[in-house]
Short mmCIF file of C-alpha atoms in Angstrom, two decimals:
data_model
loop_
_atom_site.label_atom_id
_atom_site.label_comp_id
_atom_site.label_asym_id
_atom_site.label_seq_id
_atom_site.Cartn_x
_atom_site.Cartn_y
_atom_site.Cartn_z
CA UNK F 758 6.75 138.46 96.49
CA UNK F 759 9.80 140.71 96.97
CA UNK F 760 13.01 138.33 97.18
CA UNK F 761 15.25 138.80 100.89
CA UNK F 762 18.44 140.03 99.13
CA UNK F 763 21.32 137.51 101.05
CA UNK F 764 24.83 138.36 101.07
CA UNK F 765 27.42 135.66 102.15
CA UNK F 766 30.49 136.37 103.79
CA UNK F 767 33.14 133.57 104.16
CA UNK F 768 33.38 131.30 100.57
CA UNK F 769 35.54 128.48 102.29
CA UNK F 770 33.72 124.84 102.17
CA UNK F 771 30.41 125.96 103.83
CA UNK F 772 30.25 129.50 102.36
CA UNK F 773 30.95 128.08 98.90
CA UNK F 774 28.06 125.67 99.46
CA UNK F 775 25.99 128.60 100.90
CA UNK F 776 26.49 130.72 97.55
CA UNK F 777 25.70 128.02 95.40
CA UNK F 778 22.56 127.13 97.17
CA UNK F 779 21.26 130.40 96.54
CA UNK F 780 22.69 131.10 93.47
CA UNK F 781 20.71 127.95 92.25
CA UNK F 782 17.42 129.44 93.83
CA UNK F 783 17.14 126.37 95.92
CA UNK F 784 15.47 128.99 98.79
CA UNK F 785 12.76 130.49 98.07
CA UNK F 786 12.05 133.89 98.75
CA UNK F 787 15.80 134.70 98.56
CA UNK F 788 18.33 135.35 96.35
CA UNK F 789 22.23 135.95 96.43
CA UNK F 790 23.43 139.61 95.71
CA UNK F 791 26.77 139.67 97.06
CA UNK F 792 29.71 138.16 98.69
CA UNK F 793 32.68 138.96 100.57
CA UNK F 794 36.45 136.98 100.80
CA UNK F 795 39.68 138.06 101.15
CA UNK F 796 40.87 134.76 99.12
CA UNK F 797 41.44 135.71 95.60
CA UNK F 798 41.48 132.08 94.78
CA UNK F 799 37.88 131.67 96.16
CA UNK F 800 36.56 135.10 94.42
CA UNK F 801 37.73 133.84 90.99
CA UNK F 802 35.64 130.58 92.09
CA UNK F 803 32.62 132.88 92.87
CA UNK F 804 32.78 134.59 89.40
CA UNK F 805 33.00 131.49 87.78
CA UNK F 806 30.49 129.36 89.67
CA UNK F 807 27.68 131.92 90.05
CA UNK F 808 25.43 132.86 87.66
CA UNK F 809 23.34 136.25 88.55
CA UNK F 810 24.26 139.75 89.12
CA UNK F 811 26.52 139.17 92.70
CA UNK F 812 28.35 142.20 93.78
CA UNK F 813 31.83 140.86 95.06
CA UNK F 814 33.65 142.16 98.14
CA UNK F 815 37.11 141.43 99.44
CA UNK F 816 37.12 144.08 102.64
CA UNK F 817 34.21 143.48 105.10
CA UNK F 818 33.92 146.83 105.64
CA UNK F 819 33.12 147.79 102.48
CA UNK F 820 31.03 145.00 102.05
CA UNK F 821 28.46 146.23 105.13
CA UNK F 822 28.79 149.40 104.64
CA UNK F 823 28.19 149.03 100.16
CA UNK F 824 26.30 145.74 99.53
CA UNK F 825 22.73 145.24 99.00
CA UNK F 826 21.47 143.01 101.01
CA UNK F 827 18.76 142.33 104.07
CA UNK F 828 20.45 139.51 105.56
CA UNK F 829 23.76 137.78 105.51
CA UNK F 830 25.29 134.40 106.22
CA UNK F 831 28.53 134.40 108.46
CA UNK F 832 30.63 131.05 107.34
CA UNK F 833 33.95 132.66 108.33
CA UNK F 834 36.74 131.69 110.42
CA UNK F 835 34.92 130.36 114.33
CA UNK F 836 36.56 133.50 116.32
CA UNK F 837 34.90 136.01 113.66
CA UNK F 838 31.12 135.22 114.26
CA UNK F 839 30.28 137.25 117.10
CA UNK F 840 31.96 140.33 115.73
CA UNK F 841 30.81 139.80 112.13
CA UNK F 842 27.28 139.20 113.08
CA UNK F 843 27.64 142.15 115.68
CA UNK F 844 28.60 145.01 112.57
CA UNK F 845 25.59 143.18 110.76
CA UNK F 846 23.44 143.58 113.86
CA UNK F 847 24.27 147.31 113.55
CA UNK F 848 23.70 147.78 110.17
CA UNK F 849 20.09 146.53 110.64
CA UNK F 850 20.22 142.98 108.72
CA UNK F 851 19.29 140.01 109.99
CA UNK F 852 22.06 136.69 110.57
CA UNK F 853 22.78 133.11 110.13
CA UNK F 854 26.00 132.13 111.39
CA UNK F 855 28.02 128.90 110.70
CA UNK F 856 28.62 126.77 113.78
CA UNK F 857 29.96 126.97 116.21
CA UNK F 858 28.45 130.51 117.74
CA UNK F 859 31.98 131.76 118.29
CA UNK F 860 35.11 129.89 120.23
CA UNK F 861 34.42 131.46 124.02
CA UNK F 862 31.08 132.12 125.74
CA UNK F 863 32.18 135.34 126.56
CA UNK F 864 31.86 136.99 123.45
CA UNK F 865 28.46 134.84 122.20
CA UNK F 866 26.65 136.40 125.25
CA UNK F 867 27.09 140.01 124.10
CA UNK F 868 26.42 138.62 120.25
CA UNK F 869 23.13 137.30 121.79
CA UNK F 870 22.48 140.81 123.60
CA UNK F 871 23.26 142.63 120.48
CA UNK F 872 20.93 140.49 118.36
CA UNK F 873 18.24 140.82 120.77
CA UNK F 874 18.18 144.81 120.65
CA UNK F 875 18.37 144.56 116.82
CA UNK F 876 15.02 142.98 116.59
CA UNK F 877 16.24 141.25 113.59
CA UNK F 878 16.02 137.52 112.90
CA UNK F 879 19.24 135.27 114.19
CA UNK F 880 19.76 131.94 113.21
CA UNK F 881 22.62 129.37 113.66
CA UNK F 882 23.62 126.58 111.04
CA UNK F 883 22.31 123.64 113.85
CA UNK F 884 21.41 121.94 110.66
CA UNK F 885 21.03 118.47 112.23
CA UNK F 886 17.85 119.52 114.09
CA UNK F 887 16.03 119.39 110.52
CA UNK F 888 17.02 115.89 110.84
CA UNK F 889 13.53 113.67 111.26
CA UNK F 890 15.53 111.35 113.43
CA UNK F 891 16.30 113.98 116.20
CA UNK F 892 12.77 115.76 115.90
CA UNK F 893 11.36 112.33 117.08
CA UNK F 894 13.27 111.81 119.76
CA UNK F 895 12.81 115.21 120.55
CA UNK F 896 9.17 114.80 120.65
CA UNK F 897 9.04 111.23 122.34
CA UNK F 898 10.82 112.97 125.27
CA UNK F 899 9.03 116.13 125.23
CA UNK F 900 5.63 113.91 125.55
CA UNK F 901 6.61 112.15 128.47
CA UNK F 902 7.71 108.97 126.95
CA UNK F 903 10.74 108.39 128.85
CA UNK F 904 9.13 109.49 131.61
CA UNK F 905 12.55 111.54 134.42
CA UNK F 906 15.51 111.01 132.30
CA UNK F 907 18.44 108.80 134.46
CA UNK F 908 21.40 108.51 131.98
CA UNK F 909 22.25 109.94 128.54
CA UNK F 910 25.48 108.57 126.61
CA UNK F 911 26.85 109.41 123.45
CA UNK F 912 29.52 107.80 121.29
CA UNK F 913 30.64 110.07 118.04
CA UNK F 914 33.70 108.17 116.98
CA UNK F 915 32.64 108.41 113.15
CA UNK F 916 33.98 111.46 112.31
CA UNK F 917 37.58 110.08 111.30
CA UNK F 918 39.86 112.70 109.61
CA UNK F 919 43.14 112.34 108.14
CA UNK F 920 46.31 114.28 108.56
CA UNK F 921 46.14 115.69 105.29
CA UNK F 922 42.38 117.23 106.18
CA UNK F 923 44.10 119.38 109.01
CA UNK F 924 46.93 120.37 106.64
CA UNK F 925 44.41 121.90 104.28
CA UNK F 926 44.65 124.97 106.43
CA UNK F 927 47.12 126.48 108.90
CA UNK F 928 43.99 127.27 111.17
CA UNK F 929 42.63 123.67 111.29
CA UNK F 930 42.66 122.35 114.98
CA UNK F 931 45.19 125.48 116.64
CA UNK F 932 44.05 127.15 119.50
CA UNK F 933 44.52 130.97 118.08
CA UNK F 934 42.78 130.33 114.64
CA UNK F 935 40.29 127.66 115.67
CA UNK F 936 39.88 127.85 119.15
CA UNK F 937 39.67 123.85 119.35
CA UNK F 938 39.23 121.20 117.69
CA UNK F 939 37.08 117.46 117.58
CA UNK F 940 34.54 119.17 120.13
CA UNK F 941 34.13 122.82 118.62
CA UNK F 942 33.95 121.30 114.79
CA UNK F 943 32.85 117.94 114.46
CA UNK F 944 30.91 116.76 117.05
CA UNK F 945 29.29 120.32 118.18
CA UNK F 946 26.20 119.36 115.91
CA UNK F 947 26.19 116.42 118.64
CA UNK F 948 26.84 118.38 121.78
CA UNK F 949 23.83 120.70 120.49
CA UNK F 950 21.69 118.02 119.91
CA UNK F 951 22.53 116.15 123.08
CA UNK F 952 21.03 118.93 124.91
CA UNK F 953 18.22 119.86 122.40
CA UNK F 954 16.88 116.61 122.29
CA UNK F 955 16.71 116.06 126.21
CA UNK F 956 15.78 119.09 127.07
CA UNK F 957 18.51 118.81 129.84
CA UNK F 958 21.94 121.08 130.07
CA UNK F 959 24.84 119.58 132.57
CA UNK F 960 24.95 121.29 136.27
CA UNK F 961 29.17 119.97 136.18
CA UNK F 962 31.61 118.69 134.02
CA UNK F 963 34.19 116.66 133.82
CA UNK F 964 36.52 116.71 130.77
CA UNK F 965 39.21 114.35 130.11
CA UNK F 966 41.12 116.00 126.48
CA UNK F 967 43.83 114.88 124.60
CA UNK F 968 45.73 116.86 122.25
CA UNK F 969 46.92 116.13 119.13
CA UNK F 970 46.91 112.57 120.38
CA UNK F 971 46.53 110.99 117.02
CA UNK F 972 47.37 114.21 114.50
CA UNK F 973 50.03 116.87 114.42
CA UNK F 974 47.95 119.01 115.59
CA UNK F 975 47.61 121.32 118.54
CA UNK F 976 44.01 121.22 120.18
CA UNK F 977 42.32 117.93 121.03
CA UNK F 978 41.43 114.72 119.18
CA UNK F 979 40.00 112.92 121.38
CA UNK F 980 37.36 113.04 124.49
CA UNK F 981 35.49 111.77 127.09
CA UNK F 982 33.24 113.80 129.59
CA UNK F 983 31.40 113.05 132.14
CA UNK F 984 28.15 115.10 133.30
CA UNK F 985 25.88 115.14 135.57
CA UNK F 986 22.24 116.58 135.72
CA UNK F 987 20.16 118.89 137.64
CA UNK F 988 17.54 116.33 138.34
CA UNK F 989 20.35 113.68 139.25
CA UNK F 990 20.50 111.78 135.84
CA UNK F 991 24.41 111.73 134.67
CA UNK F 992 26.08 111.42 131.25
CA UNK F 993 28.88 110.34 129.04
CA UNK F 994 29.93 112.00 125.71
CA UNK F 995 33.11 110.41 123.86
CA UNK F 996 34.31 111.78 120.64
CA UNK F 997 37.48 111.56 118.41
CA UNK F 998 38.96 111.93 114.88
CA UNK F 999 41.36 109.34 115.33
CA UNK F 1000 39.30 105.92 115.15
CA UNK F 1001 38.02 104.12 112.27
CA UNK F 1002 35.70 101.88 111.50
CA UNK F 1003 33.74 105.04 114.05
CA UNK F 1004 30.89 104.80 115.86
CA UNK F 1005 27.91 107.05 115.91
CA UNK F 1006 25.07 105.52 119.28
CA UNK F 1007 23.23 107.54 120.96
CA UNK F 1008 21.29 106.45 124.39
CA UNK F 1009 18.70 108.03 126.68
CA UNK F 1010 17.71 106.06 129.60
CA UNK F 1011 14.55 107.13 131.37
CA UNK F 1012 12.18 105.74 133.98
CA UNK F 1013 9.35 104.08 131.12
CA UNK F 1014 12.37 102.53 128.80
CA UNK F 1015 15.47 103.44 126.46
CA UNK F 1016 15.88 105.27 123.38
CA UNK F 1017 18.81 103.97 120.88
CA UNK F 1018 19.97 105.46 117.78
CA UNK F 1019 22.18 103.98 115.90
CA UNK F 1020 23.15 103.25 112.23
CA UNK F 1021 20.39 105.84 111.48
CA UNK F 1022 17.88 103.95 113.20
CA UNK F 1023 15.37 104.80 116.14
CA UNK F 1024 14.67 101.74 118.44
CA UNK F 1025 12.45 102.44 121.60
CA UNK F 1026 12.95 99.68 124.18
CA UNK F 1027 9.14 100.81 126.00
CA UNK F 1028 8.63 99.38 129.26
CA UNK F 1029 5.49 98.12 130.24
CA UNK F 1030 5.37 99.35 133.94
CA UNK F 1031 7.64 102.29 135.21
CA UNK F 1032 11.26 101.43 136.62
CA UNK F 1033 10.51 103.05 139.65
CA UNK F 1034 7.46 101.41 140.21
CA UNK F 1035 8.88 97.74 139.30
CA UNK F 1036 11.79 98.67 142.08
CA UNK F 1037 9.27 99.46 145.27
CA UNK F 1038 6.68 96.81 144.36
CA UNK F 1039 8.41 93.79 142.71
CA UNK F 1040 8.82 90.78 145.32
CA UNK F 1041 10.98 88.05 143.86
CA UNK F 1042 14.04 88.71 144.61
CA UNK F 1043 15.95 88.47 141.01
CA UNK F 1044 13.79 90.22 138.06
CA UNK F 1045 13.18 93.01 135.62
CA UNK F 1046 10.47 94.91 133.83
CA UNK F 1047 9.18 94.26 130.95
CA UNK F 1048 9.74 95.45 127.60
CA UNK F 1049 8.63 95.98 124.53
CA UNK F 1050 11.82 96.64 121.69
CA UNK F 1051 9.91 99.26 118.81
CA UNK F 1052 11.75 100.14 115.72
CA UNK F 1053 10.39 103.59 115.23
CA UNK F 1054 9.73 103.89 111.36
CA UNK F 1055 11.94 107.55 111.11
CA UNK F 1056 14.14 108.17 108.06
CA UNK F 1057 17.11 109.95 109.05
CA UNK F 1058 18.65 113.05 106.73
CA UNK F 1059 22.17 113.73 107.47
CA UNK F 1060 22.28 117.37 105.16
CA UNK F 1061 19.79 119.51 105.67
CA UNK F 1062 21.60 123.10 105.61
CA UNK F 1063 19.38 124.08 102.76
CA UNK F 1064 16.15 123.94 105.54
CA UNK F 1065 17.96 126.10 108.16
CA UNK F 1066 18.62 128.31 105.56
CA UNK F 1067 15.25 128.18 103.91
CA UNK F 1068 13.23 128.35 107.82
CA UNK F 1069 15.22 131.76 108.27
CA UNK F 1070 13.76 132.90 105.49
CA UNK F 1071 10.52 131.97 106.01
CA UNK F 1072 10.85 133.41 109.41
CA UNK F 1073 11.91 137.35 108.13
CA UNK F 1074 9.34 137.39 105.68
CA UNK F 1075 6.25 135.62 107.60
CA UNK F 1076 7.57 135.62 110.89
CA UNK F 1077 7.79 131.89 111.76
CA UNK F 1078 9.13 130.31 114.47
CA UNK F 1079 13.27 129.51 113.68
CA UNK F 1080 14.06 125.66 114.26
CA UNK F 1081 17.73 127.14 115.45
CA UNK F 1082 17.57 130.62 117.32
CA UNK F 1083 20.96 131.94 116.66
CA UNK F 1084 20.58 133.11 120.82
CA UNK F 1085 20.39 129.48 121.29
CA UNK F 1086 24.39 128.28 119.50
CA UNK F 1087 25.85 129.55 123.33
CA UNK F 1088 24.20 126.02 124.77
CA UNK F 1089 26.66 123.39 122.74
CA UNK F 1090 29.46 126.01 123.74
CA UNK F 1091 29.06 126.10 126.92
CA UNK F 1092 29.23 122.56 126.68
CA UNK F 1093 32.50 122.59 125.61
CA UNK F 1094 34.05 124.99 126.84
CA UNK F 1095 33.25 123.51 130.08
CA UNK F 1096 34.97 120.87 129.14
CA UNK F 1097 38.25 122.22 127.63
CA UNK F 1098 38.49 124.42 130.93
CA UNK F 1099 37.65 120.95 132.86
CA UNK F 1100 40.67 119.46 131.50
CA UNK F 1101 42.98 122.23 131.87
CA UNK F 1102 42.08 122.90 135.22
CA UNK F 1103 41.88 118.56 136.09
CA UNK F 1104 38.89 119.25 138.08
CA UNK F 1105 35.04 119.23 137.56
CA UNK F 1106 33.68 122.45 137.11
CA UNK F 1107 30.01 124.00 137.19
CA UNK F 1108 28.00 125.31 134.78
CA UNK F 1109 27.55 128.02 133.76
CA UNK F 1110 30.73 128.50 133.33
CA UNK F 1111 33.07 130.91 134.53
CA UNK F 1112 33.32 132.95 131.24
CA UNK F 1113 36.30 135.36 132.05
CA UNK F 1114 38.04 132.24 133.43
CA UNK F 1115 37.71 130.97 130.40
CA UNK F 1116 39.03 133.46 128.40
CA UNK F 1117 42.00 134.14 130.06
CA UNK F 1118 43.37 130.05 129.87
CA UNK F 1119 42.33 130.46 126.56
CA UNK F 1120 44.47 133.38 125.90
CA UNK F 1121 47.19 131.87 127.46
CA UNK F 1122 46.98 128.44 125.52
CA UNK F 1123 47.48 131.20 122.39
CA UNK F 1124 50.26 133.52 123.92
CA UNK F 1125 51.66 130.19 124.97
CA UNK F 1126 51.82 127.97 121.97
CA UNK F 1127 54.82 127.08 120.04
CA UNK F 1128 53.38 124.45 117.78
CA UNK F 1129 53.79 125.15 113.67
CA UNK F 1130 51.81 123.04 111.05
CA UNK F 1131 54.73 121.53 109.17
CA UNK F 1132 53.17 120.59 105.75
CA UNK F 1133 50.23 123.31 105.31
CA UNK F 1134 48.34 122.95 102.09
CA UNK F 1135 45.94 125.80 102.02
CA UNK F 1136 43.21 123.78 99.80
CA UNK F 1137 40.31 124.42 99.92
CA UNK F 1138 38.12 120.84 100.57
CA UNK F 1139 34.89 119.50 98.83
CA UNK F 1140 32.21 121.88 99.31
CA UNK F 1141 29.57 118.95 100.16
CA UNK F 1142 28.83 119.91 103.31
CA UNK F 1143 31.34 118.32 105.93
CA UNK F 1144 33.36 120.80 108.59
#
């Protein structure tokens, strides 16, 4: 079988765990024949960590116009994606791009337009929906288990960083080189899965932000939104990287019971006659349904960027279905970008979103700013996998 020649462009934590994954032939049918950095620190590490015949780029021109390759992996910078994977688009290869899609809807959109004239295969790095954990609950609500979704509510507190992890880099957490910060990096696997497991995207938003509340830092810390659904169910989300010991629970509240995840563990609270039904029929005055509390045997895998990367393979050569559409990365961004504009603006606001809107506050946050990192280290952090 003739290998899908994969070129990766980025080599900061994820692109350095990209290279090495492929480098390694861990992915079968592929194989890494070139990369492209403008770090001379991290092409050194390329030389030195790699092992085949990689043709090494520092100018991206050069590198789509020169390198041979099918398909390429985008684990730049956030604001870069769209435009990187829209020269890539052009030259006829197909894409996986890093979360998230890009920083502003805006610009995703005409990514998504460009990818769908290309005809070529576009994937995103959602790599929690390999995890077993959100596939079931996934399929539990997709088979009518819950029966009409009522509430959803997600705490992601767990995702604690230090000062010194947003001094690695004088991008980290700024609105003009990252675009945000706890909702467009850490918890956007969350905000993806929130809506990928439920099937259900917020009608309005409310955001409450606050920035650089616990770091030096200039975009936000710490959140809580509040959404509500087309079919009348609403929703909480709360994240930050400023608590510890964090919390990672997950709830879905239907008609026929709750789902709970937490401390990787499924538990399905099944009742044994429909809410609704219990409300118009029950005569006693004080009582409840029914339940039945199921621990759902699921193991839970936490990693799993080596599948999204091996399913877009699979999907060029054979054609497969892709477990994260690359079209699809817009969803979680819409998310939050509903909610950074919610707080701005200190009102609810509908979704979609108003995309120009959008990118004009944004622009002004940038043109605006006068915040300076004050002890930048420019490390590079352990390539293991976290953002």
């Amino acid at each position: 079988m003739e290998l899908i020649k994969v070129g990766v462009i980025g080599i900061g934590n994820m692109g350095s765990s990209h290279v090495l994954t492929l480098d390694q032939g861990k992915i079968r049918g592929a194989k890494l024949t070139a990369v492209c950095s403008r770090n001379e620190g991290r092409i050194e590490w390329v030389k030195n960590h790699t092992t085949g015949d990689v043709q090494i780029f520092q100018d991206e021109e050069i590198f789509f116009k020169e390198a041979d390759i099918d398909a390429v992996i985008i684990a730049t910078p956030h604001y870069s994606h769209p435009a990187l994977a829209k020269k890539a688009f052009a030259k006829g290869l197909h894409v996986l791009i890093e979360k998230p899609a890009g920083v502003f809807t805006k610009d995703v959109l005409e990514m998504n337009e460009d990818a769908k004239i290309s005809g070529k295969v576009f994937s995103i790095m959602y790599n929690q929906r390999a995890n077993p954990l959100y596939q079931k609950i996934r399929d539990l609500i997709q088979a009518g288990e819950l029966g009409n979704i009522k509430r959803t509510n997600w705490i992601v507190t767990e995702a604690y960083r230090p000062q010194s992890y947003y001094d690695s880099s004088k991008w980290r957490a700024t609105w003009k080189g990252e675009g945000g910060g706890v909702l467009l990096n850490q918890a956007l696997h969350q905000l993806d899965l929130w809506q990928w497991t439920t099937g259900l995207m917020p009608k309005q938003v409310r955001g409450f932000s606050h920035f650089g509340k616990y770091h030096d830092i200039e975009a936000e810390d710490d959140v809580t939104a509040y959404v509500e659904y087309e079919n009348g169910a609403t929703g909480v989300f709360i994240t930050s990287t400023g608590e510890a010991s964090g919390t990672n629970r997950f709830e879905i509240v239907g008609e026929l019971g709750k789902i709970v995840v937490e401390n990787e563990e499924l538990t399905f609270y099944r009742l044994t006659q429909s809410e609704r039904e219990f409300n118009a029929t029950y005569t006693g005055g004080f009582g409840e349904p029914e339940f039945k509390k199921i621990v759902v045997p699921v193991t839970s895998e936490n990693g799993n960027h080596s599948i999204i990367i091996q399913n877009w393979i699979e999907s060029i050569i054979t054609g497969s279905s892709l477990l994260a559409p690359g079209e699809e990365g817009v969803k979680a961004l819409e998310i939050s970008n509903a909610v950074y504009l919610s707080s701005w603006l200190n009102e609810p606001v509908e979704l979609p979103i108003d995309a120009e809107l959008y990118h004009e506050k944004l622009q002004e946050k940038i043109n605006q700013s006068t915040f300076e990192k004050k002890n930048v280290t420019n490390r590079t952090l352990d390539v293991t996998g976290t953002h």
